[in-house]
Amino acid sequence: MTIYGHRHCHHASNDLKPSLDNAPSVPTNIAHSRLNNFLAGAGQFYSMGIHNRLWILRHSGVPHVQLKVYSVPDVKEAITQKFQEFTIGQHDFGPSWTTHWFQVTVKIPEALDGHEVTLQWDMGCEGLVWSHDGVPLQGLTGGSDQARHEFIISKKAKANEVHLLYIEAACNGMFGVGASDSMVADPNRYFKLKQADLVVANKPVQDLYHDLTILRGIAFDTDSNSIQARKALWVANEVINHFIGDNETAISECNRLTREFLNEQNGSEMHRVTAVGNCHIDTAWLWPYDETKRKVARSWSSQLNLIERYPDYVFTASQVQQYEWLQELYPKLFEKIKAAEKNEQWEIIGGSWVEHGKSLQYLY
């Protein structure tokens, strides 16, 4: 019998079916804690968990990643100016609400030839990736809370190939410039570039990580005594029992376990719920209006990036004011949204010029 907290060196049989009968009789909070530790991005169990296996190759520094910086608020001016060379950790950038442009020149290492190569960028604040010819490509969010550090440089990179990008760093977080957990604005926040690495994703492990995140949500956020929640927790525990980070067979078995659970169909009379992407951008909250305009570009360019990568993905957004700003300030991005809407991957909704802080309609 499998006990939470111990690994038995065996492989689950193909007819392994989680149920209330074979779920270990241990306190739910212990099972939850074990799953949290396995998924954690830090802590004493990090080396034994899944998070440190998400990336398999890593390169940083000259000549593979060359960085230059110029502090100016406009992309047209920035890309024509002389940038100053610097290295990671050399400077603090700020204060709050200021803008710093980074010229990023990437030269693909021999070891990454043929791989999908990703740039991992963490400055602790928000940013926007631009192409060398001035097209917004994707937003970035630094730190650890709701972070987005990765931007795919090439789907199939060639050794010694050179890529030129610009990153517009905004010296504020997702929720303004409050210190720590405070929402009170600190006018003197500074940020330091901590990471600018080229990495290759460990796709099977990343698939497993996202599946386990869904299982954790089912186990944590539904009735813990329900069959569905118990099954989710059971499967997650089996995955932890079988996981060996550098063993392809073990990882394949773990993915089989999660897929078997997540691919189960409801009965024919059950409701079908379809998820549609959305990001609620407060037009006026913890930042100036000018920052709202940039948040729109960062958020919506990221969604367009996902739309290009996933043909079945559909995104929706309201707030006519934000569309108007985008059309005025980011016309190339606006044209991309029009094309996505025509392709039925971008739904325009809303009954007011500025979205309310709620999603339910008013009933009279």
Short mmCIF file of C-alpha atoms in Angstrom, two decimals:
data_model
loop_
_atom_site.label_atom_id
_atom_site.label_comp_id
_atom_site.label_asym_id
_atom_site.label_seq_id
_atom_site.Cartn_x
_atom_site.Cartn_y
_atom_site.Cartn_z
CA MET A 1 0.00 0.00 0.00
CA THR A 2 1.22 3.50 -0.82
CA ILE A 3 1.57 5.80 2.16
CA TYR A 4 1.78 9.58 1.83
CA GLY A 5 5.32 10.82 2.36
CA HIS A 6 7.16 7.68 1.16
CA ARG A 7 8.40 6.53 -2.23
CA HIS A 8 8.00 2.87 -3.19
CA CYS A 9 10.04 1.90 -6.26
CA HIS A 10 7.24 0.46 -8.33
CA HIS A 11 5.24 1.50 -11.35
CA ALA A 12 1.48 1.79 -11.38
CA SER A 13 -0.32 -0.82 -13.45
CA ASN A 14 -2.44 0.28 -16.40
CA ASP A 15 -5.64 -0.62 -14.57
CA LEU A 16 -4.82 1.58 -11.58
CA LYS A 17 -8.01 3.48 -10.73
CA PRO A 18 -8.13 6.02 -7.90
CA SER A 19 -11.18 5.76 -5.70
CA LEU A 20 -12.34 6.41 -2.17
CA ASP A 21 -11.59 2.78 -1.33
CA ASN A 22 -7.86 2.92 -2.07
CA ALA A 23 -7.19 6.50 -0.95
CA PRO A 24 -4.76 6.41 2.00
CA SER A 25 -6.41 7.20 5.32
CA VAL A 26 -4.19 10.09 6.38
CA PRO A 27 -5.17 13.63 7.34
CA THR A 28 -6.05 15.69 4.29
CA ASN A 29 -3.88 18.58 5.48
CA ILE A 30 -0.79 16.33 5.39
CA ALA A 31 -1.56 15.25 1.83
CA HIS A 32 -2.11 18.89 0.87
CA SER A 33 1.19 19.91 2.47
CA ARG A 34 3.07 17.21 0.58
CA LEU A 35 1.62 18.38 -2.73
CA ASN A 36 2.42 22.02 -1.94
CA ASN A 37 6.03 21.16 -1.10
CA PHE A 38 6.39 19.16 -4.32
CA LEU A 39 5.18 22.10 -6.44
CA ALA A 40 6.95 24.85 -4.50
CA GLY A 41 9.41 27.15 -6.24
CA ALA A 42 11.54 27.50 -3.09
CA GLY A 43 11.98 26.01 0.38
CA GLN A 44 13.76 23.07 1.98
CA PHE A 45 12.22 20.48 -0.38
CA TYR A 46 12.91 22.43 -3.58
CA SER A 47 15.69 20.12 -4.79
CA MET A 48 13.37 17.10 -4.46
CA GLY A 49 10.37 18.72 -6.14
CA ILE A 50 9.25 19.30 -9.68
CA HIS A 51 9.93 23.03 -9.95
CA ASN A 52 13.70 22.78 -10.37
CA ARG A 53 13.23 20.31 -13.25
CA LEU A 54 11.18 22.64 -15.47
CA TRP A 55 14.22 23.79 -17.50
CA ILE A 56 16.98 21.48 -18.73
CA LEU A 57 19.58 23.78 -20.37
CA ARG A 58 20.66 27.26 -19.30
CA HIS A 59 23.11 29.83 -20.69
CA SER A 60 23.66 33.43 -19.62
CA GLY A 61 26.10 36.29 -20.02
CA VAL A 62 28.28 37.40 -22.93
CA PRO A 63 28.48 36.26 -25.70
CA HIS A 64 25.09 34.56 -25.50
CA VAL A 65 23.13 37.41 -23.89
CA GLN A 66 24.51 40.91 -24.33
CA LEU A 67 22.69 43.74 -22.54
CA LYS A 68 22.59 47.50 -23.00
CA VAL A 69 20.33 50.08 -21.36
CA TYR A 70 18.91 53.53 -22.16
CA SER A 71 16.43 55.44 -19.98
CA VAL A 72 13.78 57.17 -22.10
CA PRO A 73 9.98 56.81 -22.31
CA ASP A 74 9.37 56.27 -26.04
CA VAL A 75 10.24 53.30 -28.27
CA LYS A 76 10.85 55.40 -31.40
CA GLU A 77 13.44 57.46 -29.55
CA ALA A 78 14.91 54.55 -27.61
CA ILE A 79 15.84 52.35 -30.57
CA THR A 80 17.72 55.22 -32.25
CA GLN A 81 19.85 56.19 -29.23
CA LYS A 82 23.18 54.98 -27.92
CA PHE A 83 22.76 52.30 -25.27
CA GLN A 84 25.21 51.79 -22.42
CA GLU A 85 26.57 48.31 -21.78
CA PHE A 86 26.02 46.79 -18.36
CA THR A 87 25.91 43.41 -16.62
CA ILE A 88 23.27 41.72 -14.49
CA GLY A 89 23.12 43.08 -10.96
CA GLN A 90 25.30 46.08 -11.81
CA HIS A 91 22.64 48.80 -11.37
CA ASP A 92 19.41 49.51 -9.55
CA PHE A 93 16.75 50.99 -11.82
CA GLY A 94 14.20 53.52 -10.65
CA PRO A 95 12.67 55.40 -9.02
CA SER A 96 9.00 54.40 -9.18
CA TRP A 97 7.17 54.91 -12.49
CA THR A 98 10.33 55.54 -14.54
CA THR A 99 11.08 53.71 -17.78
CA HIS A 100 14.29 51.98 -18.84
CA TRP A 101 14.88 50.43 -22.25
CA PHE A 102 17.10 47.38 -22.65
CA GLN A 103 18.68 46.34 -25.90
CA VAL A 104 19.02 42.55 -25.75
CA THR A 105 21.26 40.85 -28.31
CA VAL A 106 21.00 37.07 -28.22
CA LYS A 107 23.49 34.72 -29.87
CA ILE A 108 22.32 31.11 -29.83
CA PRO A 109 24.90 28.77 -28.19
CA GLU A 110 25.95 25.58 -29.97
CA ALA A 111 24.38 23.51 -27.18
CA LEU A 112 20.92 24.96 -27.92
CA ASP A 113 20.96 24.25 -31.66
CA GLY A 114 17.63 22.79 -32.79
CA HIS A 115 15.87 23.52 -29.49
CA GLU A 116 13.03 25.89 -28.69
CA VAL A 117 14.96 28.65 -26.91
CA THR A 118 13.38 30.90 -24.30
CA LEU A 119 14.65 34.09 -22.69
CA GLN A 120 14.09 34.15 -18.91
CA TRP A 121 14.01 37.76 -17.73
CA ASP A 122 13.38 38.83 -14.15
CA MET A 123 13.77 42.43 -13.09
CA GLY A 124 11.15 42.30 -10.36
CA CYS A 125 8.90 44.74 -12.23
CA GLU A 126 6.73 44.84 -15.33
CA GLY A 127 8.05 44.99 -18.87
CA LEU A 128 7.16 44.74 -22.55
CA VAL A 129 9.15 42.87 -25.19
CA TRP A 130 9.45 44.70 -28.52
CA SER A 131 10.76 43.44 -31.85
CA HIS A 132 13.77 45.16 -33.40
CA ASP A 133 11.41 47.06 -35.73
CA GLY A 134 9.09 48.37 -33.01
CA VAL A 135 6.25 45.84 -32.67
CA PRO A 136 5.02 44.91 -29.14
CA LEU A 137 5.38 41.15 -28.69
CA GLN A 138 4.62 40.15 -25.09
CA GLY A 139 4.37 41.46 -21.55
CA LEU A 140 6.65 40.41 -18.69
CA THR A 141 6.03 40.41 -14.94
CA GLY A 142 8.94 40.01 -12.54
CA GLY A 143 9.03 38.65 -9.02
CA SER A 144 7.27 35.50 -7.86
CA ASP A 145 3.57 36.44 -7.57
CA GLN A 146 1.70 35.82 -10.85
CA ALA A 147 5.05 36.10 -12.61
CA ARG A 148 5.70 35.87 -16.34
CA HIS A 149 9.46 35.66 -16.86
CA GLU A 150 9.64 33.78 -20.17
CA PHE A 151 9.62 34.92 -23.79
CA ILE A 152 10.21 32.39 -26.59
CA ILE A 153 13.09 33.58 -28.78
CA SER A 154 12.91 30.84 -31.42
CA LYS A 155 10.83 27.70 -31.91
CA LYS A 156 13.80 25.93 -33.51
CA ALA A 157 16.99 27.86 -32.91
CA LYS A 158 20.13 27.68 -35.02
CA ALA A 159 23.57 27.83 -33.46
CA ASN A 160 25.22 31.27 -33.65
CA GLU A 161 21.99 32.84 -34.91
CA VAL A 162 21.60 36.43 -33.62
CA HIS A 163 18.31 37.92 -32.36
CA LEU A 164 17.81 41.57 -31.42
CA LEU A 165 15.04 42.57 -28.99
CA TYR A 166 14.14 45.57 -26.89
CA ILE A 167 12.58 45.32 -23.43
CA GLU A 168 10.72 48.32 -22.03
CA ALA A 169 11.00 48.01 -18.25
CA ALA A 170 8.42 49.88 -16.17
CA CYS A 171 9.52 50.50 -12.58
CA ASN A 172 6.34 49.24 -10.96
CA GLY A 173 4.83 45.90 -10.06
CA MET A 174 1.54 44.38 -11.14
CA PHE A 175 -0.14 46.15 -8.22
CA GLY A 176 1.63 49.49 -8.32
CA VAL A 177 4.66 50.53 -6.28
CA GLY A 178 3.67 49.67 -2.73
CA ALA A 179 6.46 48.29 -0.55
CA SER A 180 6.09 44.59 0.29
CA ASP A 181 2.36 43.76 0.58
CA SER A 182 1.29 47.38 1.03
CA MET A 183 -0.81 49.12 -1.61
CA VAL A 184 0.39 52.54 -0.42
CA ALA A 185 2.58 53.97 -3.19
CA ASP A 186 6.30 54.28 -2.48
CA PRO A 187 7.76 56.97 -4.79
CA ASN A 188 11.28 55.58 -4.38
CA ARG A 189 11.03 51.93 -5.43
CA TYR A 190 14.08 50.60 -7.26
CA PHE A 191 14.49 47.34 -9.16
CA LYS A 192 17.48 45.19 -10.10
CA LEU A 193 17.82 42.88 -13.08
CA LYS A 194 18.33 39.44 -11.54
CA GLN A 195 18.13 37.16 -14.54
CA ALA A 196 18.57 37.25 -18.32
CA ASP A 197 19.16 33.61 -19.30
CA LEU A 198 18.61 31.45 -22.35
CA VAL A 199 16.85 28.24 -21.36
CA VAL A 200 15.20 25.18 -22.89
CA ALA A 201 11.94 23.91 -21.47
CA ASN A 202 11.63 20.39 -20.13
CA LYS A 203 8.24 19.94 -21.83
CA PRO A 204 7.13 16.62 -20.25
CA VAL A 205 7.91 17.94 -16.77
CA GLN A 206 6.22 21.27 -17.50
CA ASP A 207 3.11 19.44 -18.72
CA LEU A 208 3.12 17.47 -15.49
CA TYR A 209 3.61 20.60 -13.40
CA HIS A 210 0.56 22.30 -14.93
CA ASP A 211 -1.55 19.15 -14.57
CA LEU A 212 -0.61 18.91 -10.90
CA THR A 213 -1.51 22.57 -10.42
CA ILE A 214 -5.01 21.76 -11.73
CA LEU A 215 -5.23 18.70 -9.48
CA ARG A 216 -4.23 20.82 -6.50
CA GLY A 217 -6.97 23.30 -7.35
CA ILE A 218 -9.55 20.50 -7.47
CA ALA A 219 -8.31 19.01 -4.20
CA PHE A 220 -8.01 22.34 -2.36
CA ASP A 221 -10.89 24.39 -3.72
CA THR A 222 -13.73 21.89 -3.80
CA ASP A 223 -15.40 19.88 -1.05
CA SER A 224 -12.50 17.85 0.37
CA ASN A 225 -14.86 14.94 1.05
CA SER A 226 -16.17 14.78 -2.52
CA ILE A 227 -15.15 11.89 -4.75
CA GLN A 228 -13.61 14.29 -7.25
CA ALA A 229 -11.42 16.00 -4.65
CA ARG A 230 -10.29 12.70 -3.12
CA LYS A 231 -9.46 11.29 -6.55
CA ALA A 232 -7.47 14.38 -7.45
CA LEU A 233 -5.46 14.15 -4.24
CA TRP A 234 -4.91 10.42 -4.72
CA VAL A 235 -3.59 10.88 -8.25
CA ALA A 236 -1.33 13.74 -7.16
CA ASN A 237 0.11 11.54 -4.42
CA GLU A 238 0.73 8.71 -6.88
CA VAL A 239 2.58 11.12 -9.14
CA ILE A 240 4.84 12.18 -6.27
CA ASN A 241 5.48 8.52 -5.44
CA HIS A 242 6.58 7.75 -8.99
CA PHE A 243 8.40 10.97 -9.87
CA ILE A 244 12.11 10.66 -10.67
CA GLY A 245 13.28 13.94 -12.16
CA ASP A 246 15.78 12.60 -14.70
CA ASN A 247 13.93 9.39 -15.61
CA GLU A 248 11.87 9.70 -18.81
CA THR A 249 9.94 6.49 -18.14
CA ALA A 250 8.90 7.63 -14.67
CA ILE A 251 7.85 11.06 -15.94
CA SER A 252 5.85 9.46 -18.75
CA GLU A 253 4.05 7.31 -16.18
CA CYS A 254 3.30 10.39 -14.08
CA ASN A 255 1.84 12.17 -17.10
CA ARG A 256 -0.27 9.11 -17.89
CA LEU A 257 -1.73 9.20 -14.39
CA THR A 258 -2.71 12.87 -14.56
CA ARG A 259 -4.04 12.63 -18.14
CA GLU A 260 -6.15 9.59 -17.26
CA PHE A 261 -7.83 11.56 -14.50
CA LEU A 262 -8.22 14.85 -16.38
CA ASN A 263 -9.53 13.18 -19.56
CA GLU A 264 -12.48 11.61 -17.76
CA GLN A 265 -15.82 12.75 -19.18
CA ASN A 266 -18.87 13.83 -17.23
CA GLY A 267 -22.25 12.22 -17.80
CA SER A 268 -24.25 13.25 -20.87
CA GLU A 269 -26.69 15.28 -18.76
CA MET A 270 -24.03 17.28 -16.93
CA HIS A 271 -23.41 20.93 -17.72
CA ARG A 272 -20.57 21.82 -20.08
CA VAL A 273 -18.48 24.80 -18.95
CA THR A 274 -16.15 26.53 -21.41
CA ALA A 275 -13.31 28.72 -20.17
CA VAL A 276 -12.52 31.94 -22.04
CA GLY A 277 -9.41 34.02 -21.36
CA ASN A 278 -9.80 37.44 -19.74
CA CYS A 279 -7.73 39.95 -17.80
CA HIS A 280 -9.49 42.68 -15.86
CA ILE A 281 -7.35 45.81 -16.17
CA ASP A 282 -8.40 48.54 -13.76
CA THR A 283 -8.50 51.77 -15.73
CA ALA A 284 -7.86 53.79 -12.57
CA TRP A 285 -6.52 52.14 -9.42
CA LEU A 286 -2.96 51.89 -8.08
CA TRP A 287 -1.14 53.57 -10.96
CA PRO A 288 -1.34 56.67 -13.20
CA TYR A 289 -3.39 56.66 -16.40
CA ASP A 290 -0.20 56.48 -18.47
CA GLU A 291 0.64 53.20 -16.77
CA THR A 292 -2.85 51.84 -17.52
CA LYS A 293 -2.15 52.43 -21.21
CA ARG A 294 1.07 50.43 -20.99
CA LYS A 295 -0.58 47.68 -18.93
CA VAL A 296 -3.12 47.27 -21.73
CA ALA A 297 -0.32 46.81 -24.27
CA ARG A 298 1.55 44.36 -22.04
CA SER A 299 -1.53 42.29 -21.21
CA TRP A 300 -3.08 42.18 -24.66
CA SER A 301 0.17 41.52 -26.52
CA SER A 302 0.63 38.49 -24.23
CA GLN A 303 -2.84 37.25 -25.17
CA LEU A 304 -2.12 37.71 -28.88
CA ASN A 305 1.04 35.68 -28.34
CA LEU A 306 -1.04 32.87 -26.82
CA ILE A 307 -3.60 33.12 -29.65
CA GLU A 308 -0.81 32.57 -32.18
CA ARG A 309 0.48 29.55 -30.25
CA TYR A 310 -2.89 27.94 -29.45
CA PRO A 311 -5.46 28.05 -32.30
CA ASP A 312 -8.31 26.97 -29.98
CA TYR A 313 -7.67 29.72 -27.44
CA VAL A 314 -10.29 32.48 -27.20
CA PHE A 315 -9.78 35.73 -25.29
CA THR A 316 -12.30 38.40 -24.37
CA ALA A 317 -11.93 41.98 -23.18
CA SER A 318 -14.22 44.95 -22.63
CA GLN A 319 -13.53 48.63 -21.84
CA VAL A 320 -13.82 50.77 -24.97
CA GLN A 321 -11.53 53.35 -23.41
CA GLN A 322 -8.68 50.87 -23.39
CA TYR A 323 -9.28 49.89 -27.03
CA GLU A 324 -9.18 53.58 -27.92
CA TRP A 325 -5.86 54.06 -26.14
CA LEU A 326 -4.44 51.00 -27.87
CA GLN A 327 -5.52 52.21 -31.30
CA GLU A 328 -3.88 55.58 -30.67
CA LEU A 329 -0.63 54.46 -29.02
CA TYR A 330 -0.07 50.91 -30.33
CA PRO A 331 -1.64 50.82 -33.82
CA LYS A 332 0.23 47.65 -34.90
CA LEU A 333 -1.11 45.84 -31.85
CA PHE A 334 -4.61 47.13 -32.55
CA GLU A 335 -4.47 45.70 -36.08
CA LYS A 336 -3.48 42.31 -34.64
CA ILE A 337 -6.53 42.39 -32.38
CA LYS A 338 -8.78 43.17 -35.35
CA ALA A 339 -7.36 40.14 -37.17
CA ALA A 340 -7.85 37.91 -34.10
CA GLU A 341 -11.45 39.13 -33.74
CA LYS A 342 -12.10 38.33 -37.39
CA ASN A 343 -10.67 34.86 -36.77
CA GLU A 344 -13.09 34.42 -33.82
CA GLN A 345 -10.31 34.17 -31.23
CA TRP A 346 -10.91 37.62 -29.71
CA GLU A 347 -14.38 38.46 -28.40
CA ILE A 348 -15.23 42.10 -27.69
CA ILE A 349 -17.78 42.45 -24.89
CA GLY A 350 -19.01 45.01 -22.38
CA GLY A 351 -21.91 47.36 -21.83
CA SER A 352 -20.04 50.40 -20.52
CA TRP A 353 -17.13 52.61 -21.59
CA VAL A 354 -15.12 51.64 -18.50
CA GLU A 355 -15.58 48.22 -16.92
CA HIS A 356 -17.02 48.11 -13.42
CA GLY A 357 -15.22 46.30 -10.63
CA LYS A 358 -17.62 43.36 -11.02
CA SER A 359 -18.67 40.97 -13.74
CA LEU A 360 -22.35 40.37 -12.95
CA GLN A 361 -24.89 42.42 -14.85
CA TYR A 362 -27.22 44.79 -13.07
CA LEU A 363 -30.77 43.50 -12.72
CA TYR A 364 -33.63 45.97 -12.43
#
